Short mmCIF file of C-alpha atoms in Angstrom, two decimals:
data_model
loop_
_atom_site.label_atom_id
_atom_site.label_comp_id
_atom_site.label_asym_id
_atom_site.label_seq_id
_atom_site.Cartn_x
_atom_site.Cartn_y
_atom_site.Cartn_z
CA MET A 1 0.13 0.15 -0.25
CA GLN A 2 2.97 2.72 0.73
CA HIS A 3 4.45 1.24 -2.69
CA HIS A 4 1.61 2.02 -4.68
CA ASN A 5 1.41 5.67 -2.73
CA THR A 6 4.85 6.39 -3.66
CA THR A 7 4.61 5.21 -6.80
CA GLY A 8 1.54 7.16 -6.99
CA ASN A 9 3.06 10.47 -6.27
CA SER A 10 6.05 9.83 -8.82
CA GLY A 11 3.76 9.98 -11.55
CA LEU A 12 1.88 12.39 -10.48
CA VAL A 13 5.33 14.54 -10.36
CA ALA A 14 6.36 13.25 -13.43
CA LEU A 15 3.42 14.72 -15.12
CA ARG A 16 3.80 18.10 -12.88
CA LEU A 17 6.73 18.71 -14.51
CA GLY A 18 6.12 17.77 -17.96
CA ALA A 19 3.54 20.26 -17.72
CA GLN A 20 5.66 22.91 -16.33
CA ALA A 21 8.29 22.10 -19.04
CA ILE A 22 5.08 22.88 -21.76
CA ALA A 23 3.37 25.53 -19.82
CA PRO A 24 5.56 28.17 -21.61
CA SER A 25 4.75 27.33 -25.17
CA LEU A 26 1.11 26.95 -24.01
CA LEU A 27 0.95 30.00 -22.69
CA ILE A 28 2.70 31.80 -25.77
CA ALA A 29 0.82 29.81 -28.22
CA ALA A 30 -2.40 30.79 -26.44
CA PHE A 31 -1.35 34.69 -26.56
CA LEU A 32 -0.55 34.47 -30.28
CA GLY A 33 -4.29 32.82 -31.03
CA ALA A 34 -2.83 29.34 -32.26
CA PRO A 35 -4.04 25.87 -31.04
CA ILE A 36 -1.26 24.39 -29.33
CA ALA A 37 -3.16 22.52 -27.23
CA ALA A 38 -5.30 20.72 -30.20
CA THR A 39 -1.57 20.59 -31.60
CA ALA A 40 -0.66 18.81 -27.80
CA ALA A 41 -3.67 16.79 -27.31
CA GLU A 42 -2.62 15.62 -30.68
CA GLY A 43 0.84 13.95 -29.45
CA ALA A 44 2.64 16.92 -31.53
CA SER A 45 6.86 16.90 -29.50
CA ILE A 46 8.15 20.34 -27.69
CA GLU A 47 10.04 20.49 -30.92
CA ASP A 48 7.33 20.89 -33.40
CA LEU A 49 5.45 23.26 -30.80
CA ASP A 50 9.29 25.50 -30.43
CA GLN A 51 9.39 25.41 -34.51
CA ARG A 52 5.66 26.92 -34.45
CA ILE A 53 6.17 29.47 -32.34
CA LYS A 54 9.30 30.71 -33.74
CA ILE A 55 7.66 30.63 -37.21
CA LEU A 56 4.84 33.06 -35.23
CA GLU A 57 7.53 35.34 -33.85
CA ARG A 58 9.16 35.55 -37.09
CA GLN A 59 5.71 37.34 -38.42
CA LEU A 60 5.40 39.48 -35.69
CA GLU A 61 8.54 40.65 -36.35
CA ILE A 62 7.58 41.63 -40.33
CA GLN A 63 4.95 42.90 -39.44
CA LYS A 64 6.24 45.18 -36.89
CA GLU A 65 8.88 45.79 -39.80
CA GLU A 66 6.17 47.01 -42.44
CA SER A 67 4.86 48.88 -39.49
CA GLU A 68 7.98 50.66 -38.53
CA ALA A 69 8.35 51.70 -42.45
CA LYS A 70 5.62 52.98 -43.48
CA ALA A 71 5.45 55.43 -40.12
CA LYS A 72 8.94 56.55 -41.53
CA ASP A 73 7.55 56.69 -45.09
CA ALA A 74 4.39 59.43 -44.23
CA THR A 75 3.95 62.87 -43.48
CA SER A 76 4.18 64.67 -40.37
CA SER A 77 3.20 67.98 -39.61
CA LYS A 78 3.56 69.92 -36.50
CA ILE A 79 3.10 73.44 -35.49
CA ASP A 80 4.26 74.68 -31.68
CA GLU A 81 6.40 77.60 -30.27
CA LYS A 82 8.84 76.49 -32.40
CA GLY A 83 7.61 77.08 -35.39
CA VAL A 84 6.20 74.86 -37.94
CA SER A 85 7.58 71.84 -39.27
CA ILE A 86 6.75 69.05 -42.13
CA LYS A 87 7.98 65.62 -42.04
CA LYS A 88 8.84 62.52 -44.36
CA GLY A 89 11.50 60.64 -43.74
CA ASP A 90 14.76 62.13 -43.68
CA PHE A 91 13.38 64.75 -45.21
CA GLU A 92 11.92 67.91 -43.35
CA LEU A 93 10.88 71.83 -43.73
CA LYS A 94 10.84 73.47 -40.77
CA ILE A 95 9.53 77.76 -40.95
CA LYS A 96 10.60 80.25 -37.88
CA GLY A 97 10.21 83.78 -37.56
CA LEU A 98 11.40 86.88 -36.28
CA VAL A 99 10.44 90.15 -36.09
CA GLN A 100 11.66 93.20 -34.33
CA ALA A 101 9.44 96.37 -33.56
CA ASP A 102 11.66 99.47 -32.02
CA VAL A 103 11.50 102.59 -30.49
CA ARG A 104 15.04 104.65 -30.50
CA THR A 105 14.46 108.33 -28.37
CA TYR A 106 17.82 109.46 -28.35
CA VAL A 107 18.52 112.26 -25.34
CA ASP A 108 19.93 115.50 -25.49
CA ASP A 109 20.53 115.28 -28.99
CA TYR A 110 19.23 119.29 -29.85
CA ASN A 111 20.87 122.29 -28.80
CA PRO A 112 18.73 125.63 -29.10
CA ALA A 113 21.42 127.68 -27.83
CA ASN A 114 24.15 127.15 -31.04
CA ALA A 115 22.83 129.34 -33.37
CA ALA A 116 24.00 127.67 -36.08
CA GLU A 117 22.36 124.61 -35.83
CA THR A 118 19.00 123.86 -37.16
CA ALA A 119 16.42 120.55 -36.90
CA THR A 120 18.74 118.74 -38.21
CA THR A 121 22.23 119.37 -37.54
CA ASN A 122 23.41 119.30 -33.73
CA ARG A 123 26.81 120.94 -32.44
CA ASN A 124 28.30 117.82 -33.88
CA GLY A 125 27.43 117.68 -37.54
CA LEU A 126 25.04 115.12 -36.54
CA TYR A 127 21.81 114.71 -35.52
CA SER A 128 19.27 111.28 -35.58
CA ASN A 129 15.83 111.69 -35.31
CA ASP A 130 13.66 109.65 -33.02
CA THR A 131 11.95 106.97 -34.83
CA VAL A 132 9.78 103.79 -34.93
CA THR A 133 11.24 101.12 -36.67
CA PHE A 134 11.46 97.63 -37.84
CA ARG A 135 14.62 96.19 -36.54
CA ARG A 136 14.78 92.76 -38.25
CA ILE A 137 11.53 91.06 -40.18
CA ARG A 138 13.25 88.07 -41.00
CA PRO A 139 11.33 84.63 -42.08
CA THR A 140 13.64 81.74 -42.15
CA PHE A 141 13.81 77.98 -44.17
CA GLU A 142 15.50 75.04 -42.84
CA GLY A 143 15.54 71.61 -43.70
CA THR A 144 17.41 68.55 -44.77
CA PHE A 145 17.06 66.56 -47.59
CA GLY A 146 18.18 63.11 -46.78
CA LYS A 147 20.65 62.65 -44.27
CA LEU A 148 23.44 64.23 -45.88
CA LEU A 149 21.81 67.73 -46.90
CA GLY A 150 20.79 70.51 -45.11
CA PHE A 151 19.96 74.29 -45.64
CA ARG A 152 19.30 77.71 -43.98
CA LEU A 153 17.31 80.33 -46.08
CA THR A 154 16.68 83.74 -44.74
CA PRO A 155 15.65 86.86 -46.11
CA GLU A 156 15.70 90.02 -44.20
CA PHE A 157 12.79 92.69 -44.93
CA ALA A 158 13.52 95.15 -42.65
CA GLY A 159 16.87 96.39 -44.40
CA ASN A 160 18.63 97.55 -41.89
CA GLY A 161 16.51 99.51 -39.97
CA SER A 162 17.61 102.87 -42.10
CA GLY A 163 15.56 101.97 -44.94
CA ASP A 164 17.19 99.70 -47.01
CA ALA A 165 16.26 96.77 -49.44
CA ALA A 166 15.53 93.43 -48.71
CA SER A 167 18.42 91.36 -48.82
CA ILE A 168 19.26 87.84 -47.83
CA VAL A 169 20.37 87.54 -44.32
CA ASP A 170 21.66 83.89 -44.69
CA ALA A 171 21.89 81.39 -47.57
CA TYR A 172 23.96 78.29 -47.15
CA LEU A 173 24.17 74.33 -47.58
CA ASP A 174 25.14 71.80 -44.95
CA LEU A 175 27.24 68.76 -46.14
CA LYS A 176 26.46 66.66 -43.40
CA PHE A 177 29.11 63.79 -43.19
CA HIS A 178 29.74 63.45 -39.33
CA PRO A 179 29.06 65.43 -35.99
CA ALA A 180 32.39 66.36 -35.89
CA ALA A 181 32.51 67.27 -40.21
CA THR A 182 29.80 68.82 -41.42
CA LEU A 183 30.76 71.41 -45.13
CA ARG A 184 29.20 74.63 -45.42
CA ALA A 185 28.98 76.59 -47.88
CA GLY A 186 27.28 79.92 -48.63
CA LYS A 187 26.92 83.83 -46.59
CA VAL A 188 27.27 82.92 -43.08
CA LYS A 189 28.60 85.20 -40.26
CA GLY A 190 32.22 85.09 -40.17
CA PRO A 191 33.82 82.99 -37.18
CA VAL A 192 35.04 85.29 -35.72
CA ALA A 193 33.40 87.40 -32.83
CA LEU A 194 31.02 85.70 -29.97
CA GLU A 195 27.86 87.97 -29.80
CA ARG A 196 28.28 88.36 -34.00
CA LEU A 197 27.28 84.82 -33.19
CA GLN A 198 24.81 85.04 -30.96
CA SER A 199 21.14 84.75 -32.61
CA GLY A 200 19.77 88.31 -32.96
CA GLY A 201 16.56 86.91 -30.75
CA ALA A 202 18.73 85.92 -28.43
CA LEU A 203 20.59 88.96 -27.29
CA ALA A 204 20.56 90.36 -24.01
CA PHE A 205 20.77 94.40 -25.35
CA VAL A 206 18.70 95.72 -28.23
CA GLU A 207 21.84 95.96 -30.15
CA ARG A 208 25.16 94.77 -30.21
CA GLY A 209 28.49 95.34 -28.29
CA PHE A 210 31.72 98.08 -29.94
CA PRO A 211 33.36 94.26 -31.11
CA THR A 212 30.63 93.06 -33.36
CA GLU A 213 31.96 96.57 -35.11
CA LEU A 214 35.29 95.14 -35.78
CA ALA A 215 34.60 91.48 -36.92
CA PRO A 216 33.06 90.50 -40.33
CA ASN A 217 29.68 90.43 -40.20
CA ARG A 218 28.66 87.59 -43.13
CA ASP A 219 30.42 86.83 -45.54
CA LEU A 220 30.06 84.06 -48.57
CA GLY A 221 32.51 80.82 -48.38
CA ILE A 222 32.41 77.58 -47.35
CA GLN A 223 33.61 76.67 -44.29
CA LEU A 224 34.67 72.94 -42.07
CA GLN A 225 33.24 72.88 -38.78
CA GLY A 226 31.82 70.72 -36.18
CA ASP A 227 32.11 69.00 -32.73
CA LEU A 228 34.59 66.62 -30.87
CA PHE A 229 35.04 64.89 -27.99
CA ALA A 230 31.99 64.61 -26.69
CA SER A 231 30.75 67.69 -28.41
CA THR A 232 33.53 69.60 -25.90
CA VAL A 233 35.66 70.90 -28.46
CA ASN A 234 33.69 72.75 -31.12
CA TYR A 235 35.82 74.18 -34.46
CA THR A 236 35.34 75.86 -37.75
CA LEU A 237 37.67 76.71 -40.62
CA GLY A 238 36.21 78.29 -43.37
CA TYR A 239 37.60 80.27 -46.68
CA TYR A 240 35.68 83.44 -47.72
CA ASN A 241 35.81 86.70 -50.32
CA GLY A 242 36.23 88.68 -47.36
CA THR A 243 34.64 91.69 -45.49
CA ALA A 244 35.27 95.07 -44.60
CA ASP A 245 34.84 95.32 -40.88
CA GLY A 246 31.50 95.34 -39.57
CA ARG A 247 29.49 94.67 -43.01
CA ASP A 248 28.28 91.98 -44.60
CA VAL A 249 30.51 90.83 -47.49
CA SER A 250 29.24 92.05 -51.38
CA GLY A 251 27.81 90.04 -53.94
CA ASN A 252 31.09 89.21 -56.32
CA ASP A 253 34.44 89.64 -54.76
CA VAL A 254 35.65 93.02 -56.07
CA ASP A 255 39.05 92.62 -55.67
CA ASN A 256 39.80 88.90 -56.26
CA ARG A 257 41.41 88.39 -52.93
CA LYS A 258 40.58 85.60 -50.22
CA GLU A 259 40.40 85.69 -46.22
CA VAL A 260 40.89 82.15 -44.73
CA GLY A 261 38.30 82.46 -41.04
CA ALA A 262 39.06 79.67 -37.96
CA ARG A 263 37.20 79.25 -34.10
CA LEU A 264 38.44 77.06 -31.77
CA PHE A 265 35.73 77.10 -28.68
CA PHE A 266 36.28 74.87 -26.05
CA GLU A 267 33.29 73.81 -22.97
CA PRO A 268 35.28 71.55 -20.64
CA PHE A 269 32.47 70.53 -18.03
CA LYS A 270 29.80 70.61 -20.62
CA ASN A 271 28.97 67.00 -19.81
CA ASP A 272 29.62 66.78 -15.90
CA PRO A 273 26.35 68.78 -13.57
CA GLY A 274 28.82 71.06 -11.74
CA PHE A 275 29.93 74.62 -10.89
CA PHE A 276 31.35 75.03 -14.03
CA GLN A 277 29.49 73.13 -17.03
CA GLY A 278 28.11 75.98 -18.31
CA LEU A 279 32.31 77.74 -18.84
CA GLY A 280 33.13 78.41 -22.55
CA PHE A 281 36.41 78.93 -23.57
CA GLY A 282 38.12 80.05 -27.03
CA VAL A 283 39.60 82.56 -29.96
CA GLY A 284 38.15 83.58 -33.32
CA SER A 285 40.57 84.57 -36.29
CA SER A 286 40.21 85.72 -39.97
CA PHE A 287 43.81 86.98 -42.36
CA GLY A 288 43.65 87.95 -45.55
CA THR A 289 44.79 90.69 -48.00
CA LYS A 290 42.62 93.69 -49.61
CA ASP A 291 43.22 95.22 -52.78
CA GLN A 292 41.32 98.33 -52.46
CA GLY A 293 42.90 100.68 -55.55
CA ALA A 294 44.03 104.10 -55.37
CA PHE A 295 41.44 105.25 -58.24
CA ASN A 296 38.69 102.66 -56.60
CA ALA A 297 37.17 105.27 -53.66
CA GLY A 298 33.63 104.16 -54.50
CA ALA A 299 34.20 100.83 -53.05
CA ALA A 300 35.51 101.58 -50.25
CA ASN A 301 32.35 100.06 -47.66
CA SER A 302 33.55 96.81 -49.46
CA PHE A 303 37.00 97.25 -48.04
CA LEU A 304 37.07 100.34 -45.48
CA PRO A 305 35.23 99.92 -41.95
CA ARG A 306 33.09 102.36 -40.19
CA TYR A 307 32.47 101.78 -36.52
CA ARG A 308 28.84 102.90 -35.18
CA THR A 309 27.76 103.12 -31.07
CA PRO A 310 25.23 100.71 -29.48
CA GLY A 311 23.09 103.74 -30.68
CA GLN A 312 23.49 102.46 -33.88
CA LEU A 313 24.56 106.67 -35.04
CA GLN A 314 28.19 106.18 -36.98
CA VAL A 315 31.25 108.17 -35.30
CA PHE A 316 34.58 106.46 -37.26
CA SER A 317 35.61 106.21 -40.64
CA TYR A 318 38.88 106.93 -42.71
CA THR A 319 39.20 109.56 -45.44
CA THR A 320 38.48 107.98 -48.19
CA ALA A 321 37.72 110.84 -50.76
CA ALA A 322 40.55 111.18 -53.07
CA THR A 323 41.01 115.20 -53.93
CA ALA A 324 43.24 116.92 -56.74
CA ALA A 325 45.96 119.38 -56.41
CA THR A 326 45.56 123.15 -56.96
CA GLY A 327 47.69 125.45 -57.12
CA ALA A 328 47.91 126.29 -53.95
CA ALA A 329 47.24 123.08 -52.01
CA ALA A 330 48.86 119.56 -52.53
CA GLY A 331 46.05 116.69 -53.27
CA THR A 332 45.47 113.07 -51.97
CA THR A 333 43.97 110.33 -53.30
CA GLY A 334 42.63 109.99 -50.30
CA VAL A 335 42.91 106.35 -48.24
CA TYR A 336 42.49 102.69 -48.97
CA ALA A 337 43.13 99.31 -48.27
CA ASP A 338 46.40 98.00 -49.55
CA GLY A 339 47.74 95.03 -47.94
CA ASP A 340 46.66 92.69 -45.23
CA HIS A 341 43.89 92.67 -42.61
CA THR A 342 44.25 90.57 -38.93
CA ARG A 343 42.19 90.32 -36.67
CA ILE A 344 42.07 88.13 -33.33
CA SER A 345 39.19 87.72 -30.34
CA PRO A 346 39.74 85.57 -27.51
CA GLN A 347 36.17 84.94 -25.79
CA LEU A 348 34.72 84.00 -23.23
CA TYR A 349 30.98 83.11 -21.36
CA TYR A 350 29.46 81.41 -18.78
CA TYR A 351 26.27 80.35 -17.33
CA ARG A 352 25.01 78.93 -14.08
CA ASN A 353 21.65 78.53 -13.39
CA SER A 354 20.16 82.75 -13.63
CA PHE A 355 23.83 84.12 -13.43
CA GLY A 356 24.91 85.26 -17.55
CA LEU A 357 28.13 86.06 -19.02
CA LEU A 358 29.75 87.30 -21.58
CA SER A 359 33.15 88.44 -22.17
CA GLU A 360 35.26 89.68 -25.65
CA TYR A 361 38.04 91.30 -26.84
CA ILE A 362 39.18 92.22 -30.74
CA SER A 363 42.01 93.89 -32.64
CA SER A 364 41.67 94.79 -36.49
CA GLU A 365 44.96 95.12 -37.91
CA GLN A 366 44.99 96.48 -41.12
CA GLU A 367 47.54 98.26 -44.18
CA LEU A 368 46.08 100.75 -45.51
CA THR A 369 48.09 103.38 -48.40
CA GLN A 370 47.28 107.44 -49.24
CA GLY A 371 48.54 109.01 -51.94
CA PHE A 372 50.75 112.24 -52.41
CA VAL A 373 49.68 114.60 -55.64
CA PRO A 374 51.79 117.72 -54.77
CA ILE A 375 51.09 120.63 -55.89
CA GLY A 376 49.04 121.91 -59.04
CA GLY A 377 49.92 117.92 -59.67
CA GLY A 378 46.29 117.65 -61.14
CA SER A 379 45.46 114.33 -59.64
CA THR A 380 48.53 111.90 -60.11
CA PRO A 381 50.18 110.75 -57.13
CA THR A 382 53.81 110.92 -57.35
CA ALA A 383 54.27 109.73 -53.87
CA PHE A 384 52.58 106.68 -51.79
CA THR A 385 52.52 106.46 -48.03
CA ARG A 386 51.76 102.86 -46.63
CA GLN A 387 50.20 102.49 -42.16
CA LYS A 388 49.42 99.13 -40.98
CA LEU A 389 46.89 100.42 -38.35
CA LYS A 390 45.37 98.32 -35.32
CA ASN A 391 41.83 99.10 -34.31
CA GLU A 392 40.59 97.51 -30.75
CA ALA A 393 37.03 96.83 -28.85
CA TRP A 394 36.30 95.04 -25.86
CA GLN A 395 33.01 94.49 -23.73
CA VAL A 396 32.25 92.56 -20.64
CA ALA A 397 28.12 91.88 -20.06
CA VAL A 398 26.37 90.24 -17.04
CA SER A 399 22.99 89.62 -17.32
CA TYR A 400 20.29 87.61 -14.06
CA VAL A 401 16.89 86.32 -14.74
CA LEU A 402 15.35 87.85 -11.71
CA THR A 403 12.57 84.81 -12.21
CA GLY A 404 14.84 82.09 -11.26
CA GLU A 405 15.14 80.58 -15.25
CA ASP A 406 17.94 79.64 -16.48
CA ALA A 407 20.38 82.18 -18.05
CA SER A 408 22.47 80.94 -21.67
CA PHE A 409 23.93 81.75 -24.88
CA ARG A 410 20.16 81.38 -26.15
CA GLY A 411 18.56 84.00 -23.71
CA VAL A 412 15.52 82.97 -21.36
CA VAL A 413 14.10 79.98 -23.36
CA LYS A 414 11.06 79.39 -21.77
CA PRO A 415 9.70 81.26 -18.63
CA THR A 416 8.65 79.01 -15.92
CA ALA A 417 4.84 80.74 -15.67
CA PRO A 418 4.11 82.64 -19.36
CA PHE A 419 2.81 85.69 -18.68
CA THR A 420 -1.30 85.25 -18.75
CA ILE A 421 -4.11 87.78 -18.62
CA GLY A 422 -6.28 87.70 -15.90
CA GLY A 423 -3.92 84.48 -14.67
CA PRO A 424 -1.12 84.09 -12.00
CA GLY A 425 1.82 83.78 -14.81
CA TRP A 426 3.70 86.99 -14.97
CA GLY A 427 6.85 85.40 -17.66
CA ALA A 428 9.91 86.21 -16.89
CA PHE A 429 12.74 88.85 -16.22
CA GLU A 430 16.22 89.73 -16.58
CA VAL A 431 18.51 92.42 -15.85
CA ALA A 432 21.56 93.15 -17.37
CA ALA A 433 24.42 95.74 -17.86
CA ARG A 434 27.36 96.05 -20.34
CA PHE A 435 30.70 98.22 -20.62
CA GLY A 436 32.14 97.65 -23.85
CA LYS A 437 35.57 100.70 -24.98
CA LEU A 438 36.13 101.28 -28.68
CA GLU A 439 39.87 102.64 -29.49
CA ILE A 440 41.56 104.21 -32.64
CA ASP A 441 44.96 103.87 -33.46
CA LYS A 442 46.49 106.56 -32.68
CA ASP A 443 48.58 107.03 -35.37
CA ALA A 444 45.69 107.30 -37.76
CA PHE A 445 45.25 110.59 -36.45
CA ASP A 446 48.34 111.76 -36.68
CA THR A 447 50.23 113.33 -40.20
CA VAL A 448 52.77 110.95 -41.72
CA ASP A 449 56.26 112.86 -42.95
CA ASP A 450 57.64 110.01 -45.87
CA GLY A 451 60.81 110.75 -47.86
CA GLY A 452 60.54 114.20 -47.13
CA VAL A 453 56.89 114.39 -48.17
CA THR A 454 53.90 115.70 -45.45
CA PHE A 455 51.02 113.23 -45.71
CA ALA A 456 47.37 113.93 -45.20
CA ARG A 457 46.46 112.20 -41.73
CA PHE A 458 44.44 108.69 -42.96
CA ALA A 459 41.11 109.75 -40.55
CA ASN A 460 40.30 113.41 -39.36
CA PRO A 461 40.40 114.08 -35.39
CA VAL A 462 37.96 116.95 -35.83
CA THR A 463 34.95 115.01 -37.05
CA GLN A 464 36.00 110.99 -36.17
CA VAL A 465 36.21 110.49 -32.97
CA SER A 466 39.75 108.27 -31.25
CA GLU A 467 37.66 106.53 -28.35
CA ALA A 468 34.92 105.84 -27.42
CA GLU A 469 33.53 104.48 -23.79
CA SER A 470 30.03 102.64 -23.76
CA TRP A 471 27.66 101.54 -21.25
CA THR A 472 24.38 99.87 -21.43
CA LEU A 473 21.63 98.77 -18.48
CA GLY A 474 18.27 96.56 -19.78
CA VAL A 475 15.67 94.56 -18.65
CA ASN A 476 14.09 91.64 -20.91
CA TRP A 477 10.64 90.75 -19.94
CA TYR A 478 9.81 87.03 -21.36
CA LEU A 479 6.46 87.46 -22.03
CA THR A 480 6.13 83.96 -23.66
CA SER A 481 8.86 81.50 -25.10
CA ASN A 482 7.52 83.68 -28.29
CA LEU A 483 7.32 87.33 -26.96
CA LYS A 484 9.87 89.56 -25.82
CA ALA A 485 10.07 92.67 -24.78
CA VAL A 486 13.24 94.62 -23.73
CA LEU A 487 14.39 98.15 -22.79
CA ASN A 488 17.87 100.17 -22.49
CA TYR A 489 19.08 102.63 -22.07
CA SER A 490 22.28 103.76 -23.00
CA GLN A 491 25.32 106.31 -22.90
CA VAL A 492 28.73 106.22 -24.38
CA GLU A 493 31.52 109.25 -23.66
CA PHE A 494 33.90 110.37 -26.98
CA GLU A 495 37.57 111.56 -26.95
CA GLY A 496 37.88 113.63 -30.46
CA GLY A 497 35.15 114.39 -33.37
CA GLY A 498 33.46 117.39 -31.43
CA GLY A 499 34.80 119.79 -33.69
CA GLY A 500 37.81 121.92 -32.42
CA THR A 501 40.51 121.93 -35.05
CA ALA A 502 43.20 118.77 -35.27
CA GLU A 503 45.41 120.37 -33.39
CA ALA A 504 43.20 120.23 -30.92
CA PRO A 505 40.01 118.88 -31.17
CA GLU A 506 36.69 118.92 -28.84
CA ASP A 507 34.65 115.59 -27.74
CA ARG A 508 32.19 114.58 -29.09
CA GLU A 509 28.73 115.31 -26.93
CA ASP A 510 28.10 112.02 -24.83
CA GLU A 511 24.92 110.07 -27.18
CA LYS A 512 22.21 109.01 -24.37
CA THR A 513 20.07 106.32 -26.02
CA VAL A 514 16.72 105.20 -24.76
CA PHE A 515 15.87 101.92 -26.96
CA GLY A 516 12.58 99.85 -26.45
CA ARG A 517 11.74 97.01 -28.71
CA LEU A 518 9.21 94.33 -28.96
CA GLN A 519 10.19 91.11 -30.43
CA LEU A 520 8.19 88.04 -32.02
CA SER A 521 10.46 84.49 -32.40
CA PHE A 522 9.17 80.94 -33.31
#
């Protein structure tokens, strides 16, 4: 009896083990809807069941692959605070926009006590009207044609804010070989100054500071760029037509000379959360030659700088106009670009939580020539002198987001509590301050004695400033991710450029401006 019970128990154990062995297969087959129970009842082997399950699993994989392929081939569209996007597989079109409406007020720029002054001239011979203007109206079309090709096209419908015609700001193609190697060709920002490379919609102030005036604005060329070492190093190396300080390149290369530009920027702690994560530093530079020609004063805009204040008033340029000699006075070809032009700009930014810091220095050294026409000599120069003049600028800007959002090189990307009419949200508030300086090479204002010939000054100290110091205070209100209001007060102090005589020039009056901006970006 006891033996019978033992045998019965052993059979029961074996039955349970067999059931446990086939239970997972039965469960899977049941889940897949296969008639495994019936098959097992007919005496099919475990191997047959496993084979059938593998076939069903492969069928599911094929269905999944087909579903993913259909999803990839499908067209999707999206509209949100980042703009409009249409995507189909590796093809994508994004539509973005930037609109800035500015109010410009110039304080104390009219002196009625001066009898020689009129409604269009101040004591310095320059006057600017208070105005409301569009600073930027820029739709942007960018996207990809497959994994290799990207593009960007940005027209400018506001001109330069002074009534100029519409133009093309950015227009380039990207060949995206690898994150470490993208080849970009077209009209691009020169890879020199830091604030110049910052988006116009992300600026902490209404206008950029003095260093941008010494850097190339946008140039035509081809450049290799990319990110290395887990995006902690960014580089750009380019070959360009070349342009004057602070200017866009002209439509074609007017002197058949080229310029090389390069930038190396480090963010060593970018991937390590901590105190120095938002630190970035590097250097940008350019080198090339410019050959304007002695009798090509009309092309000065393509070769020579004109420096402006944060109030957008021009305060320095070289004497470019030619003068013919007379019976009583010598003449000159005017100043023209004639040789090497080198820029270098060390730069740094640091962003941590709500705090932001941006600092940069730039020098622009250019070879210039002036021809001398002797008294009674008509217009043909008989002697030439060359000067290598170096102009410099620097700035330091700090910002702080009062409402606690993170500061960044892109501005406050998204307010925590967007402004809501009748609701609790007020958006984000940021305060900012900047100090900067522009210094013109002193040799530009001295007469030159060369080979017994006395040449005229390269710049007139009576009308052109030799130095300018600027400070700006600003408040930024980010109502939403797309709407921003800006208010700036800026003051600039000058040396020279305010009249008097070449030997004893007077200082130009301080420039005081109140600029406001309402900005829509998406």
